[in-house]
Amino acid sequence: MNGKMTIMACITGFLLDCMFGDPVWMYHPIRVIGNLISVLEKGLRKLLCSQIPASEQEKKNRREVLAGGILWILTVSLSFLVPAVLLFAARKIHPAVRFLLETFWCYQIFAARCLVGESKKVYQKLKEDDLPGARKAVSMIVGRDTENLTAEGVTKAAVETVAENTSDGVTAPLLYKAVNTMDSMLGYKNEKYLYFGRIPAKMDDVFNYIPARLTAWFMIVAAFLTGMDGKNAWKIYLRDKRKHASPNSAQSEAVCAGALDVQLAGDAVYFGKVYKKDYIGDAIRKIEPEDILRAGKLMYMTTILMMVVFGGLLLWIY
């Protein structure tokens, strides 16, 4: 019974997200996790790293890796235990209370409408020929520096983040959202997080390994169903799915590039530093603002397919 209730809560939460978007009037659980990470990072840096002199850099690096690992364990443990205890208590009151609580949390965790909505803001600014506004809008959803991006660069950044976050923000959040949040906050390869964020970033790769590939496979089917170039999506996926420093990030991005017949990725600037990246896809045609909307459509169809297939399968099993 609990399994069916969880599946129905997941489906209902997704539908609520599609209809209403994030309930911005209420404190978001990801902000709670984010604040927890910030507090733990500050405390662990002070406890394990702050007393080591600059002359012992190797020792400091090892301590930062250790501190990042401890932070990962504490964050994931608390992010699992607190909701589990609250759901157990809610069920003791009444199964309907648990269902409502779990549904609301699922509703908060999913980010489909928010992601599409933010990408549409980029699209609108591009259609208005407002490049500074488009740069600002896309800076809200990507981690790279955006102040010098061309209109084409802004469009690519928006399409890429929708493609990549189809997995990170939509199809897999209930499995590993705390893990993904740590990667988002600590997974930068800069001086501050190169060592401290190493374990959180690696664990995100581990937890997202299967969801990223499942998302890519379903996205290929979605490309056919939405009238996009499904054959090219399959071709580019097979060829370019590993063209990223992360073993997972290029999975759905390669499918999206193939489905749209455009070229994504390439060099990007983070914190003022240029990072060399391979191109993903072939420039069969020039990317255009409408591709942002097409990427959102592809994301929705992918998510619906996964909900139908896995939701139906699990309901049948339970």
PDB file of C-alpha atoms in Angstrom:
ATOM      1  CA  MET A   1       0.000   0.000   0.000  1.00  0.00           C
ATOM      2  CA  ASN A   2       2.809   2.431   0.893  1.00  0.00           C
ATOM      3  CA  GLY A   3       4.472   1.813  -2.467  1.00  0.00           C
ATOM      4  CA  LYS A   4       1.308   2.647  -4.419  1.00  0.00           C
ATOM      5  CA  MET A   5       0.755   5.723  -2.264  1.00  0.00           C
ATOM      6  CA  THR A   6       4.279   6.961  -2.979  1.00  0.00           C
ATOM      7  CA  ILE A   7       3.855   6.433  -6.730  1.00  0.00           C
ATOM      8  CA  MET A   8       0.535   8.281  -6.743  1.00  0.00           C
ATOM      9  CA  ALA A   9       2.072  11.087  -4.689  1.00  0.00           C
ATOM     10  CA  CYS A  10       4.899  11.349  -7.205  1.00  0.00           C
ATOM     11  CA  ILE A  11       2.531  11.504 -10.172  1.00  0.00           C
ATOM     12  CA  THR A  12       0.200  13.976  -8.448  1.00  0.00           C
ATOM     13  CA  GLY A  13       3.138  16.168  -7.452  1.00  0.00           C
ATOM     14  CA  PHE A  14       4.380  16.246 -11.028  1.00  0.00           C
ATOM     15  CA  LEU A  15       0.935  17.200 -12.328  1.00  0.00           C
ATOM     16  CA  LEU A  16       0.705  19.992  -9.762  1.00  0.00           C
ATOM     17  CA  ASP A  17       4.117  21.267 -10.857  1.00  0.00           C
ATOM     18  CA  CYS A  18       3.029  21.232 -14.506  1.00  0.00           C
ATOM     19  CA  MET A  19      -0.124  23.184 -13.654  1.00  0.00           C
ATOM     20  CA  PHE A  20       1.108  25.676 -11.067  1.00  0.00           C
ATOM     21  CA  GLY A  21       4.916  25.655 -10.972  1.00  0.00           C
ATOM     22  CA  ASP A  22       6.917  26.059  -7.774  1.00  0.00           C
ATOM     23  CA  PRO A  23       4.917  27.208  -4.721  1.00  0.00           C
ATOM     24  CA  VAL A  24       7.144  30.258  -4.202  1.00  0.00           C
ATOM     25  CA  TRP A  25       5.026  31.406  -1.274  1.00  0.00           C
ATOM     26  CA  MET A  26       6.468  28.613   0.881  1.00  0.00           C
ATOM     27  CA  TYR A  27      10.024  27.916   2.006  1.00  0.00           C
ATOM     28  CA  HIS A  28      11.489  25.380  -0.427  1.00  0.00           C
ATOM     29  CA  PRO A  29      13.090  22.141   0.866  1.00  0.00           C
ATOM     30  CA  ILE A  30      16.066  22.666  -1.453  1.00  0.00           C
ATOM     31  CA  ARG A  31      16.744  25.967   0.324  1.00  0.00           C
ATOM     32  CA  VAL A  32      16.685  24.039   3.597  1.00  0.00           C
ATOM     33  CA  ILE A  33      19.244  21.587   2.202  1.00  0.00           C
ATOM     34  CA  GLY A  34      21.267  24.483   0.793  1.00  0.00           C
ATOM     35  CA  ASN A  35      21.354  26.234   4.162  1.00  0.00           C
ATOM     36  CA  LEU A  36      22.341  22.962   5.844  1.00  0.00           C
ATOM     37  CA  ILE A  37      25.220  22.544   3.385  1.00  0.00           C
ATOM     38  CA  SER A  38      26.415  26.111   4.012  1.00  0.00           C
ATOM     39  CA  VAL A  39      26.356  25.665   7.795  1.00  0.00           C
ATOM     40  CA  LEU A  40      28.140  22.299   7.631  1.00  0.00           C
ATOM     41  CA  GLU A  41      30.739  23.610   5.185  1.00  0.00           C
ATOM     42  CA  LYS A  42      31.561  26.559   7.424  1.00  0.00           C
ATOM     43  CA  GLY A  43      31.819  24.360  10.519  1.00  0.00           C
ATOM     44  CA  LEU A  44      33.869  21.612   8.876  1.00  0.00           C
ATOM     45  CA  ARG A  45      36.288  24.075   7.288  1.00  0.00           C
ATOM     46  CA  LYS A  46      36.834  25.697  10.685  1.00  0.00           C
ATOM     47  CA  LEU A  47      37.175  22.359  12.489  1.00  0.00           C
ATOM     48  CA  LEU A  48      39.403  20.477  10.045  1.00  0.00           C
ATOM     49  CA  CYS A  49      41.103  22.961   7.729  1.00  0.00           C
ATOM     50  CA  SER A  50      41.521  26.425   9.217  1.00  0.00           C
ATOM     51  CA  GLN A  51      44.421  25.618  11.565  1.00  0.00           C
ATOM     52  CA  ILE A  52      46.685  24.133   8.887  1.00  0.00           C
ATOM     53  CA  PRO A  53      49.397  26.614   7.794  1.00  0.00           C
ATOM     54  CA  ALA A  54      49.723  27.610   4.135  1.00  0.00           C
ATOM     55  CA  SER A  55      53.112  25.884   3.979  1.00  0.00           C
ATOM     56  CA  GLU A  56      51.379  22.484   4.387  1.00  0.00           C
ATOM     57  CA  GLN A  57      49.182  22.712   1.305  1.00  0.00           C
ATOM     58  CA  GLU A  58      49.049  18.973   0.612  1.00  0.00           C
ATOM     59  CA  LYS A  59      47.807  18.284   4.123  1.00  0.00           C
ATOM     60  CA  LYS A  60      45.199  21.006   3.757  1.00  0.00           C
ATOM     61  CA  ASN A  61      44.039  19.523   0.461  1.00  0.00           C
ATOM     62  CA  ARG A  62      43.601  16.094   2.083  1.00  0.00           C
ATOM     63  CA  ARG A  63      41.665  17.645   4.961  1.00  0.00           C
ATOM     64  CA  GLU A  64      39.367  19.437   2.534  1.00  0.00           C
ATOM     65  CA  VAL A  65      38.612  16.184   0.722  1.00  0.00           C
ATOM     66  CA  LEU A  66      37.853  14.572   4.120  1.00  0.00           C
ATOM     67  CA  ALA A  67      35.657  17.491   5.158  1.00  0.00           C
ATOM     68  CA  GLY A  68      33.734  17.299   1.884  1.00  0.00           C
ATOM     69  CA  GLY A  69      33.163  13.585   2.417  1.00  0.00           C
ATOM     70  CA  ILE A  70      31.870  14.123   5.958  1.00  0.00           C
ATOM     71  CA  LEU A  71      29.595  16.898   4.673  1.00  0.00           C
ATOM     72  CA  TRP A  72      28.200  14.540   2.026  1.00  0.00           C
ATOM     73  CA  ILE A  73      27.416  11.802   4.553  1.00  0.00           C
ATOM     74  CA  LEU A  74      25.771  14.200   7.023  1.00  0.00           C
ATOM     75  CA  THR A  75      23.698  15.984   4.383  1.00  0.00           C
ATOM     76  CA  VAL A  76      22.410  12.844   2.693  1.00  0.00           C
ATOM     77  CA  SER A  77      21.665  11.172   6.051  1.00  0.00           C
ATOM     78  CA  LEU A  78      19.697  14.122   7.404  1.00  0.00           C
ATOM     79  CA  SER A  79      17.925  14.704   4.082  1.00  0.00           C
ATOM     80  CA  PHE A  80      16.711  11.109   4.205  1.00  0.00           C
ATOM     81  CA  LEU A  81      15.997  10.693   7.910  1.00  0.00           C
ATOM     82  CA  VAL A  82      14.049  13.899   8.553  1.00  0.00           C
ATOM     83  CA  PRO A  83      11.458  13.349   5.766  1.00  0.00           C
ATOM     84  CA  ALA A  84      11.264   9.632   6.644  1.00  0.00           C
ATOM     85  CA  VAL A  85      10.444  10.412  10.281  1.00  0.00           C
ATOM     86  CA  LEU A  86       7.878  13.051   9.309  1.00  0.00           C
ATOM     87  CA  LEU A  87       6.193  10.718   6.808  1.00  0.00           C
ATOM     88  CA  PHE A  88       6.095   7.944   9.436  1.00  0.00           C
ATOM     89  CA  ALA A  89       4.504  10.333  11.931  1.00  0.00           C
ATOM     90  CA  ALA A  90       2.025  11.546   9.309  1.00  0.00           C
ATOM     91  CA  ARG A  91       0.955   7.975   8.541  1.00  0.00           C
ATOM     92  CA  LYS A  92       0.363   7.348  12.240  1.00  0.00           C
ATOM     93  CA  ILE A  93      -2.114  10.212  12.174  1.00  0.00           C
ATOM     94  CA  HIS A  94      -3.821   8.958   9.004  1.00  0.00           C
ATOM     95  CA  PRO A  95      -2.685   7.522   5.634  1.00  0.00           C
ATOM     96  CA  ALA A  96      -4.328  10.475   3.881  1.00  0.00           C
ATOM     97  CA  VAL A  97      -2.146  12.898   5.859  1.00  0.00           C
ATOM     98  CA  ARG A  98       0.961  11.057   4.713  1.00  0.00           C
ATOM     99  CA  PHE A  99      -0.279  11.099   1.116  1.00  0.00           C
ATOM    100  CA  LEU A 100      -0.934  14.835   1.194  1.00  0.00           C
ATOM    101  CA  LEU A 101       2.450  15.574   2.776  1.00  0.00           C
ATOM    102  CA  GLU A 102       4.331  13.352   0.327  1.00  0.00           C
ATOM    103  CA  THR A 103       2.412  14.828  -2.616  1.00  0.00           C
ATOM    104  CA  PHE A 104       3.251  18.360  -1.547  1.00  0.00           C
ATOM    105  CA  TRP A 105       6.939  17.533  -1.184  1.00  0.00           C
ATOM    106  CA  CYS A 106       6.958  15.921  -4.621  1.00  0.00           C
ATOM    107  CA  TYR A 107       5.271  19.040  -5.959  1.00  0.00           C
ATOM    108  CA  GLN A 108       8.012  21.202  -4.443  1.00  0.00           C
ATOM    109  CA  ILE A 109      10.884  19.002  -5.618  1.00  0.00           C
ATOM    110  CA  PHE A 110       9.949  18.787  -9.298  1.00  0.00           C
ATOM    111  CA  ALA A 111      11.224  21.684 -11.396  1.00  0.00           C
ATOM    112  CA  ALA A 112       9.740  21.124 -14.853  1.00  0.00           C
ATOM    113  CA  ARG A 113       7.527  24.195 -15.112  1.00  0.00           C
ATOM    114  CA  CYS A 114      10.077  26.401 -13.359  1.00  0.00           C
ATOM    115  CA  LEU A 115      12.826  25.295 -15.749  1.00  0.00           C
ATOM    116  CA  VAL A 116      10.666  25.860 -18.813  1.00  0.00           C
ATOM    117  CA  GLY A 117       9.409  29.171 -17.440  1.00  0.00           C
ATOM    118  CA  GLU A 118      12.903  30.503 -16.801  1.00  0.00           C
ATOM    119  CA  SER A 119      14.083  29.386 -20.242  1.00  0.00           C
ATOM    120  CA  LYS A 120      11.077  31.120 -21.830  1.00  0.00           C
ATOM    121  CA  LYS A 121      12.230  34.385 -20.238  1.00  0.00           C
ATOM    122  CA  VAL A 122      15.485  33.981 -22.153  1.00  0.00           C
ATOM    123  CA  TYR A 123      13.534  33.252 -25.330  1.00  0.00           C
ATOM    124  CA  GLN A 124      11.361  36.353 -24.874  1.00  0.00           C
ATOM    125  CA  LYS A 125      14.355  38.646 -24.391  1.00  0.00           C
ATOM    126  CA  LEU A 126      16.006  37.233 -27.502  1.00  0.00           C
ATOM    127  CA  LYS A 127      12.844  37.792 -29.539  1.00  0.00           C
ATOM    128  CA  GLU A 128      12.833  41.391 -28.307  1.00  0.00           C
ATOM    129  CA  ASP A 129      16.475  41.768 -29.424  1.00  0.00           C
ATOM    130  CA  ASP A 130      17.348  42.570 -25.814  1.00  0.00           C
ATOM    131  CA  LEU A 131      20.739  40.854 -25.570  1.00  0.00           C
ATOM    132  CA  PRO A 132      21.686  42.309 -22.136  1.00  0.00           C
ATOM    133  CA  GLY A 133      18.306  41.158 -20.806  1.00  0.00           C
ATOM    134  CA  ALA A 134      18.770  37.717 -22.363  1.00  0.00           C
ATOM    135  CA  ARG A 135      22.216  37.420 -20.780  1.00  0.00           C
ATOM    136  CA  LYS A 136      20.774  38.312 -17.392  1.00  0.00           C
ATOM    137  CA  ALA A 137      17.871  35.884 -17.808  1.00  0.00           C
ATOM    138  CA  VAL A 138      20.112  32.984 -18.797  1.00  0.00           C
ATOM    139  CA  SER A 139      22.482  33.741 -15.907  1.00  0.00           C
ATOM    140  CA  MET A 140      19.631  32.674 -13.589  1.00  0.00           C
ATOM    141  CA  ILE A 141      19.729  29.091 -14.879  1.00  0.00           C
ATOM    142  CA  VAL A 142      23.372  28.432 -15.819  1.00  0.00           C
ATOM    143  CA  GLY A 143      26.608  28.443 -13.862  1.00  0.00           C
ATOM    144  CA  ARG A 144      28.865  29.934 -16.544  1.00  0.00           C
ATOM    145  CA  ASP A 145      29.758  33.592 -17.038  1.00  0.00           C
ATOM    146  CA  THR A 146      27.188  35.161 -19.356  1.00  0.00           C
ATOM    147  CA  GLU A 147      28.143  38.844 -19.673  1.00  0.00           C
ATOM    148  CA  ASN A 148      30.023  38.346 -22.957  1.00  0.00           C
ATOM    149  CA  LEU A 149      27.788  35.744 -24.612  1.00  0.00           C
ATOM    150  CA  THR A 150      26.447  36.424 -28.103  1.00  0.00           C
ATOM    151  CA  ALA A 151      22.763  35.854 -28.891  1.00  0.00           C
ATOM    152  CA  GLU A 152      23.731  32.422 -30.237  1.00  0.00           C
ATOM    153  CA  GLY A 153      25.732  31.705 -27.083  1.00  0.00           C
ATOM    154  CA  VAL A 154      22.792  32.661 -24.883  1.00  0.00           C
ATOM    155  CA  THR A 155      20.480  30.403 -26.895  1.00  0.00           C
ATOM    156  CA  LYS A 156      22.897  27.476 -26.671  1.00  0.00           C
ATOM    157  CA  ALA A 157      23.296  27.965 -22.916  1.00  0.00           C
ATOM    158  CA  ALA A 158      19.522  27.929 -22.411  1.00  0.00           C
ATOM    159  CA  VAL A 159      18.999  24.827 -24.574  1.00  0.00           C
ATOM    160  CA  GLU A 160      21.876  23.022 -22.862  1.00  0.00           C
ATOM    161  CA  THR A 161      20.582  23.688 -19.363  1.00  0.00           C
ATOM    162  CA  VAL A 162      17.068  22.502 -20.262  1.00  0.00           C
ATOM    163  CA  ALA A 163      18.536  19.334 -21.807  1.00  0.00           C
ATOM    164  CA  GLU A 164      20.875  18.588 -18.918  1.00  0.00           C
ATOM    165  CA  ASN A 165      18.345  19.427 -16.225  1.00  0.00           C
ATOM    166  CA  THR A 166      15.730  17.147 -17.749  1.00  0.00           C
ATOM    167  CA  SER A 167      17.538  14.553 -15.683  1.00  0.00           C
ATOM    168  CA  ASP A 168      18.907  16.644 -12.814  1.00  0.00           C
ATOM    169  CA  GLY A 169      15.813  18.723 -12.147  1.00  0.00           C
ATOM    170  CA  VAL A 170      12.906  16.632 -13.375  1.00  0.00           C
ATOM    171  CA  THR A 171      13.253  12.874 -13.892  1.00  0.00           C
ATOM    172  CA  ALA A 172      15.610  12.008 -11.037  1.00  0.00           C
ATOM    173  CA  PRO A 173      15.118  14.560  -8.237  1.00  0.00           C
ATOM    174  CA  LEU A 174      13.264  12.272  -5.860  1.00  0.00           C
ATOM    175  CA  LEU A 175      16.104   9.775  -5.992  1.00  0.00           C
ATOM    176  CA  TYR A 176      19.007  12.042  -5.179  1.00  0.00           C
ATOM    177  CA  LYS A 177      18.057  15.709  -4.791  1.00  0.00           C
ATOM    178  CA  ALA A 178      20.277  16.280  -1.738  1.00  0.00           C
ATOM    179  CA  VAL A 179      23.211  14.755  -3.624  1.00  0.00           C
ATOM    180  CA  ASN A 180      22.542  16.947  -6.667  1.00  0.00           C
ATOM    181  CA  THR A 181      22.224  20.079  -4.521  1.00  0.00           C
ATOM    182  CA  MET A 182      25.643  19.434  -3.014  1.00  0.00           C
ATOM    183  CA  ASP A 183      27.132  19.033  -6.485  1.00  0.00           C
ATOM    184  CA  SER A 184      25.511  22.304  -7.581  1.00  0.00           C
ATOM    185  CA  MET A 185      26.936  24.173  -4.585  1.00  0.00           C
ATOM    186  CA  LEU A 186      30.285  22.430  -4.105  1.00  0.00           C
ATOM    187  CA  GLY A 187      31.146  20.847  -7.450  1.00  0.00           C
ATOM    188  CA  TYR A 188      33.027  23.810  -8.933  1.00  0.00           C
ATOM    189  CA  LYS A 189      36.626  23.261  -9.995  1.00  0.00           C
ATOM    190  CA  ASN A 190      37.885  26.516  -8.527  1.00  0.00           C
ATOM    191  CA  GLU A 191      40.371  27.101  -5.731  1.00  0.00           C
ATOM    192  CA  LYS A 192      37.718  27.086  -3.013  1.00  0.00           C
ATOM    193  CA  TYR A 193      36.032  23.810  -3.986  1.00  0.00           C
ATOM    194  CA  LEU A 194      38.612  21.848  -5.997  1.00  0.00           C
ATOM    195  CA  TYR A 195      39.267  19.562  -3.020  1.00  0.00           C
ATOM    196  CA  PHE A 196      36.382  20.295  -0.656  1.00  0.00           C
ATOM    197  CA  GLY A 197      33.815  19.571  -3.369  1.00  0.00           C
ATOM    198  CA  ARG A 198      35.530  16.520  -4.822  1.00  0.00           C
ATOM    199  CA  ILE A 199      33.533  13.820  -3.012  1.00  0.00           C
ATOM    200  CA  PRO A 200      30.119  15.561  -3.396  1.00  0.00           C
ATOM    201  CA  ALA A 201      30.762  15.978  -7.132  1.00  0.00           C
ATOM    202  CA  LYS A 202      31.866  12.356  -7.559  1.00  0.00           C
ATOM    203  CA  MET A 203      28.886  11.053  -5.597  1.00  0.00           C
ATOM    204  CA  ASP A 204      26.549  13.066  -7.805  1.00  0.00           C
ATOM    205  CA  ASP A 205      28.089  11.258 -10.785  1.00  0.00           C
ATOM    206  CA  VAL A 206      27.462   7.911  -9.085  1.00  0.00           C
ATOM    207  CA  PHE A 207      23.855   8.621  -8.081  1.00  0.00           C
ATOM    208  CA  ASN A 208      22.956  10.107 -11.466  1.00  0.00           C
ATOM    209  CA  TYR A 209      24.610   7.401 -13.568  1.00  0.00           C
ATOM    210  CA  ILE A 210      21.475   5.335 -14.187  1.00  0.00           C
ATOM    211  CA  PRO A 211      18.897   8.199 -14.202  1.00  0.00           C
ATOM    212  CA  ALA A 212      20.938  10.143 -16.783  1.00  0.00           C
ATOM    213  CA  ARG A 213      21.022   7.209 -19.177  1.00  0.00           C
ATOM    214  CA  LEU A 214      17.371   6.314 -18.693  1.00  0.00           C
ATOM    215  CA  THR A 215      16.467   9.942 -19.348  1.00  0.00           C
ATOM    216  CA  ALA A 216      18.509   9.962 -22.558  1.00  0.00           C
ATOM    217  CA  TRP A 217      16.858   6.785 -23.853  1.00  0.00           C
ATOM    218  CA  PHE A 218      13.381   8.085 -23.142  1.00  0.00           C
ATOM    219  CA  MET A 219      14.317  11.422 -24.700  1.00  0.00           C
ATOM    220  CA  ILE A 220      15.176   9.644 -27.957  1.00  0.00           C
ATOM    221  CA  VAL A 221      11.668   8.152 -28.016  1.00  0.00           C
ATOM    222  CA  ALA A 222      10.265  11.582 -27.135  1.00  0.00           C
ATOM    223  CA  ALA A 223      12.090  13.076 -30.119  1.00  0.00           C
ATOM    224  CA  PHE A 224      10.222  10.738 -32.460  1.00  0.00           C
ATOM    225  CA  LEU A 225       6.876  11.402 -30.748  1.00  0.00           C
ATOM    226  CA  THR A 226       7.266  15.194 -30.920  1.00  0.00           C
ATOM    227  CA  GLY A 227       8.185  15.217 -34.600  1.00  0.00           C
ATOM    228  CA  MET A 228      11.848  16.063 -34.049  1.00  0.00           C
ATOM    229  CA  ASP A 229      14.808  14.278 -35.628  1.00  0.00           C
ATOM    230  CA  GLY A 230      14.716  11.030 -33.677  1.00  0.00           C
ATOM    231  CA  LYS A 231      17.166   9.232 -35.960  1.00  0.00           C
ATOM    232  CA  ASN A 232      19.759  11.958 -35.552  1.00  0.00           C
ATOM    233  CA  ALA A 233      19.103  12.034 -31.795  1.00  0.00           C
ATOM    234  CA  TRP A 234      20.086   8.344 -31.641  1.00  0.00           C
ATOM    235  CA  LYS A 235      23.110   8.923 -33.880  1.00  0.00           C
ATOM    236  CA  ILE A 236      24.467  11.873 -31.888  1.00  0.00           C
ATOM    237  CA  TYR A 237      23.752  10.133 -28.593  1.00  0.00           C
ATOM    238  CA  LEU A 238      25.879   7.149 -29.570  1.00  0.00           C
ATOM    239  CA  ARG A 239      28.679   9.393 -30.822  1.00  0.00           C
ATOM    240  CA  ASP A 240      28.758  12.272 -28.313  1.00  0.00           C
ATOM    241  CA  LYS A 241      27.326  10.923 -25.039  1.00  0.00           C
ATOM    242  CA  ARG A 242      30.790  10.914 -23.444  1.00  0.00           C
ATOM    243  CA  LYS A 243      31.906  14.375 -24.635  1.00  0.00           C
ATOM    244  CA  HIS A 244      31.798  15.979 -21.213  1.00  0.00           C
ATOM    245  CA  ALA A 245      33.992  16.006 -18.119  1.00  0.00           C
ATOM    246  CA  SER A 246      31.083  14.453 -16.217  1.00  0.00           C
ATOM    247  CA  PRO A 247      30.115  10.917 -17.274  1.00  0.00           C
ATOM    248  CA  ASN A 248      26.455  11.949 -17.170  1.00  0.00           C
ATOM    249  CA  SER A 249      26.005  15.522 -18.376  1.00  0.00           C
ATOM    250  CA  ALA A 250      26.396  14.830 -22.093  1.00  0.00           C
ATOM    251  CA  GLN A 251      23.820  12.019 -22.115  1.00  0.00           C
ATOM    252  CA  SER A 252      20.628  14.049 -22.524  1.00  0.00           C
ATOM    253  CA  GLU A 253      22.500  16.995 -24.050  1.00  0.00           C
ATOM    254  CA  ALA A 254      23.678  14.801 -26.928  1.00  0.00           C
ATOM    255  CA  VAL A 255      20.135  13.563 -27.561  1.00  0.00           C
ATOM    256  CA  CYS A 256      18.768  17.097 -27.527  1.00  0.00           C
ATOM    257  CA  ALA A 257      21.434  18.371 -29.925  1.00  0.00           C
ATOM    258  CA  GLY A 258      20.663  15.523 -32.319  1.00  0.00           C
ATOM    259  CA  ALA A 259      16.906  15.939 -32.042  1.00  0.00           C
ATOM    260  CA  LEU A 260      17.171  19.659 -32.841  1.00  0.00           C
ATOM    261  CA  ASP A 261      19.845  19.208 -35.561  1.00  0.00           C
ATOM    262  CA  VAL A 262      22.076  21.796 -33.860  1.00  0.00           C
ATOM    263  CA  GLN A 263      25.498  21.932 -32.255  1.00  0.00           C
ATOM    264  CA  LEU A 264      25.766  22.518 -28.509  1.00  0.00           C
ATOM    265  CA  ALA A 265      28.528  22.825 -25.890  1.00  0.00           C
ATOM    266  CA  GLY A 266      31.995  24.085 -26.840  1.00  0.00           C
ATOM    267  CA  ASP A 267      34.257  26.273 -24.708  1.00  0.00           C
ATOM    268  CA  ALA A 268      32.665  28.092 -21.753  1.00  0.00           C
ATOM    269  CA  VAL A 269      33.810  30.671 -19.193  1.00  0.00           C
ATOM    270  CA  TYR A 270      33.413  30.019 -15.455  1.00  0.00           C
ATOM    271  CA  PHE A 271      34.579  32.588 -12.899  1.00  0.00           C
ATOM    272  CA  GLY A 272      36.592  34.382 -15.565  1.00  0.00           C
ATOM    273  CA  LYS A 273      38.438  31.259 -16.707  1.00  0.00           C
ATOM    274  CA  VAL A 274      37.927  29.590 -20.103  1.00  0.00           C
ATOM    275  CA  TYR A 275      37.262  25.842 -19.942  1.00  0.00           C
ATOM    276  CA  LYS A 276      37.832  23.849 -23.130  1.00  0.00           C
ATOM    277  CA  LYS A 277      34.893  21.633 -24.042  1.00  0.00           C
ATOM    278  CA  ASP A 278      34.106  19.444 -27.007  1.00  0.00           C
ATOM    279  CA  TYR A 279      31.223  20.329 -29.273  1.00  0.00           C
ATOM    280  CA  ILE A 280      28.160  18.096 -29.051  1.00  0.00           C
ATOM    281  CA  GLY A 281      26.064  17.472 -32.152  1.00  0.00           C
ATOM    282  CA  ASP A 282      26.399  18.658 -35.748  1.00  0.00           C
ATOM    283  CA  ALA A 283      25.510  22.142 -36.970  1.00  0.00           C
ATOM    284  CA  ILE A 284      23.023  20.868 -39.545  1.00  0.00           C
ATOM    285  CA  ARG A 285      21.346  24.220 -39.104  1.00  0.00           C
ATOM    286  CA  LYS A 286      22.035  27.348 -37.063  1.00  0.00           C
ATOM    287  CA  ILE A 287      20.577  27.357 -33.569  1.00  0.00           C
ATOM    288  CA  GLU A 288      17.673  29.794 -33.063  1.00  0.00           C
ATOM    289  CA  PRO A 289      15.611  31.090 -30.097  1.00  0.00           C
ATOM    290  CA  GLU A 290      12.741  28.702 -30.951  1.00  0.00           C
ATOM    291  CA  ASP A 291      15.065  25.843 -30.022  1.00  0.00           C
ATOM    292  CA  ILE A 292      14.633  26.875 -26.386  1.00  0.00           C
ATOM    293  CA  LEU A 293      10.912  26.145 -26.675  1.00  0.00           C
ATOM    294  CA  ARG A 294      11.597  22.895 -28.549  1.00  0.00           C
ATOM    295  CA  ALA A 295      13.963  21.754 -25.779  1.00  0.00           C
ATOM    296  CA  GLY A 296      11.236  22.437 -23.216  1.00  0.00           C
ATOM    297  CA  LYS A 297       8.736  20.430 -25.276  1.00  0.00           C
ATOM    298  CA  LEU A 298      11.221  17.559 -25.474  1.00  0.00           C
ATOM    299  CA  MET A 299      11.741  17.708 -21.714  1.00  0.00           C
ATOM    300  CA  TYR A 300       8.019  17.509 -20.982  1.00  0.00           C
ATOM    301  CA  MET A 301       7.452  14.569 -23.331  1.00  0.00           C
ATOM    302  CA  THR A 302      10.453  12.725 -21.846  1.00  0.00           C
ATOM    303  CA  THR A 303       9.143  13.196 -18.324  1.00  0.00           C
ATOM    304  CA  ILE A 304       5.606  12.121 -19.217  1.00  0.00           C
ATOM    305  CA  LEU A 305       6.923   8.971 -20.903  1.00  0.00           C
ATOM    306  CA  MET A 306       8.993   8.047 -17.859  1.00  0.00           C
ATOM    307  CA  MET A 307       6.061   8.708 -15.536  1.00  0.00           C
ATOM    308  CA  VAL A 308       3.737   6.516 -17.590  1.00  0.00           C
ATOM    309  CA  VAL A 309       6.201   3.646 -18.028  1.00  0.00           C
ATOM    310  CA  PHE A 310       7.733   3.484 -14.549  1.00  0.00           C
ATOM    311  CA  GLY A 311       4.600   4.572 -12.714  1.00  0.00           C
ATOM    312  CA  GLY A 312       2.570   1.895 -14.492  1.00  0.00           C
ATOM    313  CA  LEU A 313       5.247  -0.736 -13.928  1.00  0.00           C
ATOM    314  CA  LEU A 314       5.541  -0.009 -10.207  1.00  0.00           C
ATOM    315  CA  LEU A 315       1.785   0.116  -9.729  1.00  0.00           C
ATOM    316  CA  TRP A 316       1.572  -3.293 -11.421  1.00  0.00           C
ATOM    317  CA  ILE A 317       4.332  -4.691  -9.168  1.00  0.00           C
ATOM    318  CA  TYR A 318       2.736  -3.349  -5.983  1.00  0.00           C
TER     319      TYR A 318
END
